[in-house]
Coordinates of C-alpha atoms in Angstrom, one line a residue:
M145 CA 92.8 87.9 57.5
M146 CA 92.8 88.8 53.8
T147 CA 95.9 88.5 51.8
T148 CA 96.7 90.7 48.8
P149 CA 98.7 89.4 45.8
S150 CA 101.6 91.7 44.8
R151 CA 101.8 90.4 41.2
T152 CA 98.8 89.1 39.3
L153 CA 98.5 87.7 35.8
L154 CA 95.2 88.0 34.0
V155 CA 95.0 85.2 31.4
G156 CA 92.4 86.4 28.9
S157 CA 91.7 90.1 28.7
G158 CA 87.9 90.5 28.0
K159 CA 85.4 92.7 29.9
I160 CA 85.8 90.8 33.1
A161 CA 89.5 91.2 33.2
A162 CA 89.3 94.8 32.2
R163 CA 87.0 95.6 35.2
L164 CA 89.0 93.5 37.6
A165 CA 92.4 95.0 36.7
P166 CA 91.8 98.4 38.4
L167 CA 90.8 96.7 41.7
I168 CA 94.0 94.7 41.8
L169 CA 96.2 97.6 40.6
E170 CA 95.4 99.3 43.9
H171 CA 97.7 96.8 45.7
G172 CA 100.2 95.5 43.2
E173 CA 101.4 94.9 39.6
V174 CA 99.1 93.4 37.0
F175 CA 100.0 91.6 33.8
A176 CA 97.5 90.7 31.1
L177 CA 98.1 87.9 28.7
R178 CA 96.1 88.2 25.4
R179 CA 96.3 87.0 21.8
S180 CA 95.9 90.5 20.2
D181 CA 98.0 93.6 20.2
A182 CA 95.2 95.7 21.7
E183 CA 96.1 98.1 24.5
P184 CA 95.7 96.6 28.0
P185 CA 93.9 98.6 30.7
A186 CA 95.7 101.6 32.0
G187 CA 98.6 100.6 34.3
V188 CA 98.5 96.9 33.2
T189 CA 101.5 95.3 31.4
G190 CA 100.3 93.6 28.3
I191 CA 101.8 90.3 27.1
R192 CA 100.9 89.0 23.6
A193 CA 100.7 85.2 23.4
D194 CA 98.5 82.5 22.0
L195 CA 98.1 79.6 24.5
A196 CA 97.0 77.3 21.8
E197 CA 100.7 77.1 20.9
T198 CA 103.8 76.6 23.1
L199 CA 105.1 80.0 24.2
D200 CA 108.5 81.0 22.9
S201 CA 109.4 83.0 26.0
R202 CA 108.9 82.8 29.8
L203 CA 106.2 84.6 31.6
P204 CA 106.9 86.8 34.6
A205 CA 106.7 85.3 38.1
V206 CA 103.4 86.0 39.7
D207 CA 101.8 85.1 43.0
A208 CA 98.2 85.1 41.7
M209 CA 96.4 84.4 38.4
V210 CA 92.8 84.8 37.1
V211 CA 92.0 82.7 34.0
T212 CA 89.0 84.0 31.9
L213 CA 89.8 82.2 28.6
P214 CA 86.8 81.5 26.3
P215 CA 86.2 77.9 25.3
G216 CA 88.5 76.9 22.4
E217 CA 88.1 74.3 19.7
G218 CA 87.7 70.8 21.0
V219 CA 87.1 69.2 24.3
S220 CA 90.8 69.4 25.3
A221 CA 91.3 73.1 24.3
Y222 CA 91.4 74.4 27.9
R223 CA 93.7 71.6 29.0
T224 CA 96.1 72.4 26.2
A225 CA 96.1 76.1 27.0
L226 CA 96.6 75.6 30.7
T227 CA 99.5 73.1 30.1
H228 CA 101.2 75.7 27.8
L229 CA 100.6 78.3 30.5
A230 CA 102.2 76.2 33.2
E231 CA 105.2 75.5 31.1
A232 CA 105.8 79.2 30.5
L233 CA 105.5 80.2 34.1
P234 CA 108.7 80.2 36.4
A235 CA 106.5 78.7 39.2
I236 CA 102.9 77.8 39.9
P237 CA 101.2 80.9 41.5
A238 CA 100.0 80.6 45.1
R239 CA 96.5 81.4 44.0
T240 CA 94.7 80.7 40.7
V241 CA 91.0 81.5 40.0
F242 CA 89.6 79.7 37.0
V243 CA 86.4 81.1 35.5
S244 CA 84.2 78.3 34.1
S245 CA 80.5 78.4 33.6
T246 CA 77.3 76.7 34.9
G247 CA 77.2 75.4 31.3
V248 CA 79.1 72.3 32.7
F249 CA 75.5 71.2 33.5
D250 CA 73.5 70.3 30.4
G251 CA 70.7 68.0 29.4
P252 CA 67.0 68.3 30.2
G253 CA 67.5 70.4 33.3
A254 CA 66.1 70.3 36.7
A255 CA 63.9 72.4 39.0
R256 CA 65.8 71.2 42.1
P257 CA 68.4 73.8 43.1
I258 CA 71.9 72.7 42.0
T259 CA 74.6 73.3 44.6
E260 CA 78.4 73.1 44.5
K261 CA 78.1 69.5 45.8
D262 CA 76.3 68.3 42.7
D263 CA 78.6 66.7 40.1
P264 CA 77.9 67.6 36.5
E265 CA 77.5 64.9 33.9
P266 CA 78.2 66.8 30.7
T267 CA 77.1 65.4 27.3
S268 CA 77.7 68.1 24.7
A269 CA 81.2 69.0 23.4
R270 CA 81.0 72.4 25.0
S271 CA 80.0 71.2 28.4
R272 CA 82.6 68.4 28.4
G273 CA 85.2 70.9 27.4
L274 CA 84.3 73.2 30.3
R275 CA 84.4 70.3 32.7
D276 CA 87.8 69.1 31.4
G277 CA 89.0 72.7 31.7
E278 CA 88.0 72.8 35.4
R279 CA 89.7 69.5 36.1
A280 CA 92.9 70.7 34.3
A281 CA 92.9 73.9 36.3
V282 CA 92.7 72.0 39.5
E283 CA 95.2 69.4 38.6
I284 CA 97.8 71.8 37.2
F285 CA 97.2 75.0 39.4
D286 CA 95.1 73.8 42.3
A287 CA 92.7 76.4 41.1
V288 CA 89.6 77.8 42.7
V289 CA 86.8 77.3 40.2
V290 CA 84.0 79.9 39.7
R291 CA 80.9 79.0 37.6
P292 CA 79.0 82.1 36.6
A293 CA 75.5 81.9 35.0
G294 CA 74.1 84.3 32.5
I295 CA 76.5 87.2 32.9
Y296 CA 74.9 90.6 32.1
G297 CA 75.6 94.2 32.6
P298 CA 77.2 97.1 30.7
G299 CA 77.7 96.0 27.1
R300 CA 76.0 92.7 27.7
D301 CA 72.5 93.6 26.5
F302 CA 71.6 90.4 24.5
L303 CA 68.3 89.9 26.3
L304 CA 67.3 93.6 26.0
R305 CA 67.9 93.4 22.2
K306 CA 65.8 90.2 22.0
V307 CA 62.9 91.9 23.8
R308 CA 63.1 95.0 21.7
E309 CA 63.0 92.8 18.6
G310 CA 60.1 90.9 19.9
A311 CA 61.9 87.6 19.3
A312 CA 60.1 84.5 20.7
V313 CA 61.6 82.8 23.7
E314 CA 60.8 79.8 25.8
H315 CA 58.9 81.4 28.7
A316 CA 59.0 78.4 31.0
R317 CA 62.8 77.9 30.7
R318 CA 64.6 78.1 34.0
T319 CA 67.3 80.7 34.0
N320 CA 69.9 82.2 36.3
R321 CA 72.2 85.1 36.0
I322 CA 74.9 87.3 37.7
H323 CA 75.6 91.0 37.1
E324 CA 79.1 91.6 35.9
T325 CA 79.8 93.9 38.8
D326 CA 79.1 91.1 41.4
L327 CA 81.1 88.6 39.4
V328 CA 84.1 91.0 39.4
R329 CA 83.7 91.5 43.2
T330 CA 83.6 87.7 43.6
L331 CA 86.9 87.2 41.6
E332 CA 88.7 90.0 43.6
L333 CA 87.5 88.5 46.9
L334 CA 88.7 84.9 45.9
L335 CA 92.1 86.3 45.1
R336 CA 92.5 87.6 48.6
T337 CA 90.6 85.1 50.8
P338 CA 93.1 82.9 52.7
A339 CA 91.1 79.7 52.5
P340 CA 88.4 80.0 49.8
P341 CA 86.0 77.3 48.8
R342 CA 87.3 75.2 45.9
L343 CA 84.1 75.8 43.8
V344 CA 81.6 78.6 43.8
H345 CA 78.4 79.1 41.7
A346 CA 78.2 82.8 40.8
V347 CA 74.5 83.4 40.6
D348 CA 72.2 86.1 42.1
E349 CA 69.3 85.6 44.5
S350 CA 66.6 85.3 41.8
P351 CA 66.6 82.3 39.5
A352 CA 63.5 82.8 37.3
P353 CA 61.6 81.5 34.3
L354 CA 62.7 83.3 31.2
G355 CA 59.1 84.6 30.6
E356 CA 59.2 86.4 34.0
V357 CA 62.4 88.1 33.1
V358 CA 61.4 89.2 29.5
G359 CA 58.0 90.3 30.9
F360 CA 59.8 92.6 33.4
I361 CA 62.1 94.0 30.7
A362 CA 59.2 94.5 28.3
R363 CA 57.2 96.5 30.8
E364 CA 60.3 98.6 31.6
L365 CA 60.8 99.3 27.9
G366 CA 57.1 99.9 27.2
V367 CA 57.0 97.2 24.5
D368 CA 55.0 94.0 24.0
V369 CA 56.1 90.9 25.9
P370 CA 57.9 88.5 23.4
P371 CA 55.8 85.6 22.3
D372 CA 56.3 82.2 24.0
I373 CA 57.9 79.4 22.0
G374 CA 56.3 77.0 24.4
S375 CA 57.5 73.6 25.6
A376 CA 55.8 70.7 27.2
D377 CA 58.9 70.0 29.2
P378 CA 60.8 73.2 30.0
G379 CA 64.5 72.9 30.3
G380 CA 67.2 74.8 32.3
F381 CA 68.5 74.5 35.8
V382 CA 68.1 76.4 39.1
Y383 CA 71.4 77.1 40.9
D384 CA 71.7 77.8 44.7
G385 CA 73.8 80.9 45.3
S386 CA 73.9 80.7 49.1
L387 CA 77.6 79.9 49.2
L388 CA 78.4 83.0 47.1
R389 CA 76.4 85.2 49.3
S390 CA 78.0 83.8 52.5
L391 CA 81.3 84.9 51.1
L392 CA 80.4 88.2 49.4
G393 CA 77.6 89.4 51.5
A394 CA 74.9 91.5 49.9
L395 CA 75.0 91.6 46.2
E396 CA 74.9 95.0 44.5
Y397 CA 72.4 93.5 42.0
P398 CA 70.5 90.8 44.0
T399 CA 68.0 90.2 41.2
Y400 CA 67.7 90.8 37.5
R401 CA 65.2 93.6 38.3
E402 CA 67.8 96.0 39.7
G403 CA 70.3 95.2 36.9
Y404 CA 68.0 95.5 33.9
A405 CA 66.2 98.5 35.3
E406 CA 69.5 100.3 35.6
M407 CA 70.5 99.3 32.0
I408 CA 67.2 100.5 30.6
A409 CA 67.2 103.8 32.6
D410 CA 70.8 104.6 31.5
P411 CA 71.4 103.5 27.9
T412 CA 75.2 104.1 28.3
A413 CA 75.1 101.2 30.8
S414 CA 73.9 98.7 28.1

């Protein structure tokens, strides 16, 4: 049986939070914590705060929370922000979902599908910061961690622009992605599922070499395929998304083809 939070705090108010908010508002109150004075989504109560600093006032009591903060400066930036967040809350929410990234895996890459059972061994400052953020979220909030890969969708048209520009890319590089719509569906589901998995890789059904993806986009756009940078040892990882699909069921955008074709057919969607 699904449970529905009555008061939810969105920590970070980017595109993901903006699309998630209306789904949660159907069932309860929503608060959005953000650093700017920008207007929150309709119906959402905005709270201005910078989690890099200790908060001067208490946050409202909530029973659920979704953290979509971007990486900060330094490996411990997430831990600092989450510690300040916990100090300002009256109590730890019953459910916290922390949005990380498949970027916790770095290095030369691997063709073998990576599952949630594989332990990352980050080496770069960014990947180590992501991994420490995951650990802090679990230690402080007992969070469910979601690792999306290559988020794309409305307003996320980086690869379309690269193809239009004819910018060279590494064709053999292994890539994974998730449409923003399916990521938002995932987060909403994890807020309500009584006993969710502790970690989910948010990826679609079609990991693919980058050359295959840009080739498809180029054909849809009617332009030349971007040249290949070439590499004797292509990098990137392949992620197994079977756990996500067992939870969510059919994806609205099961492969990059459906998503990018829609964005190209409807320019307002990109």
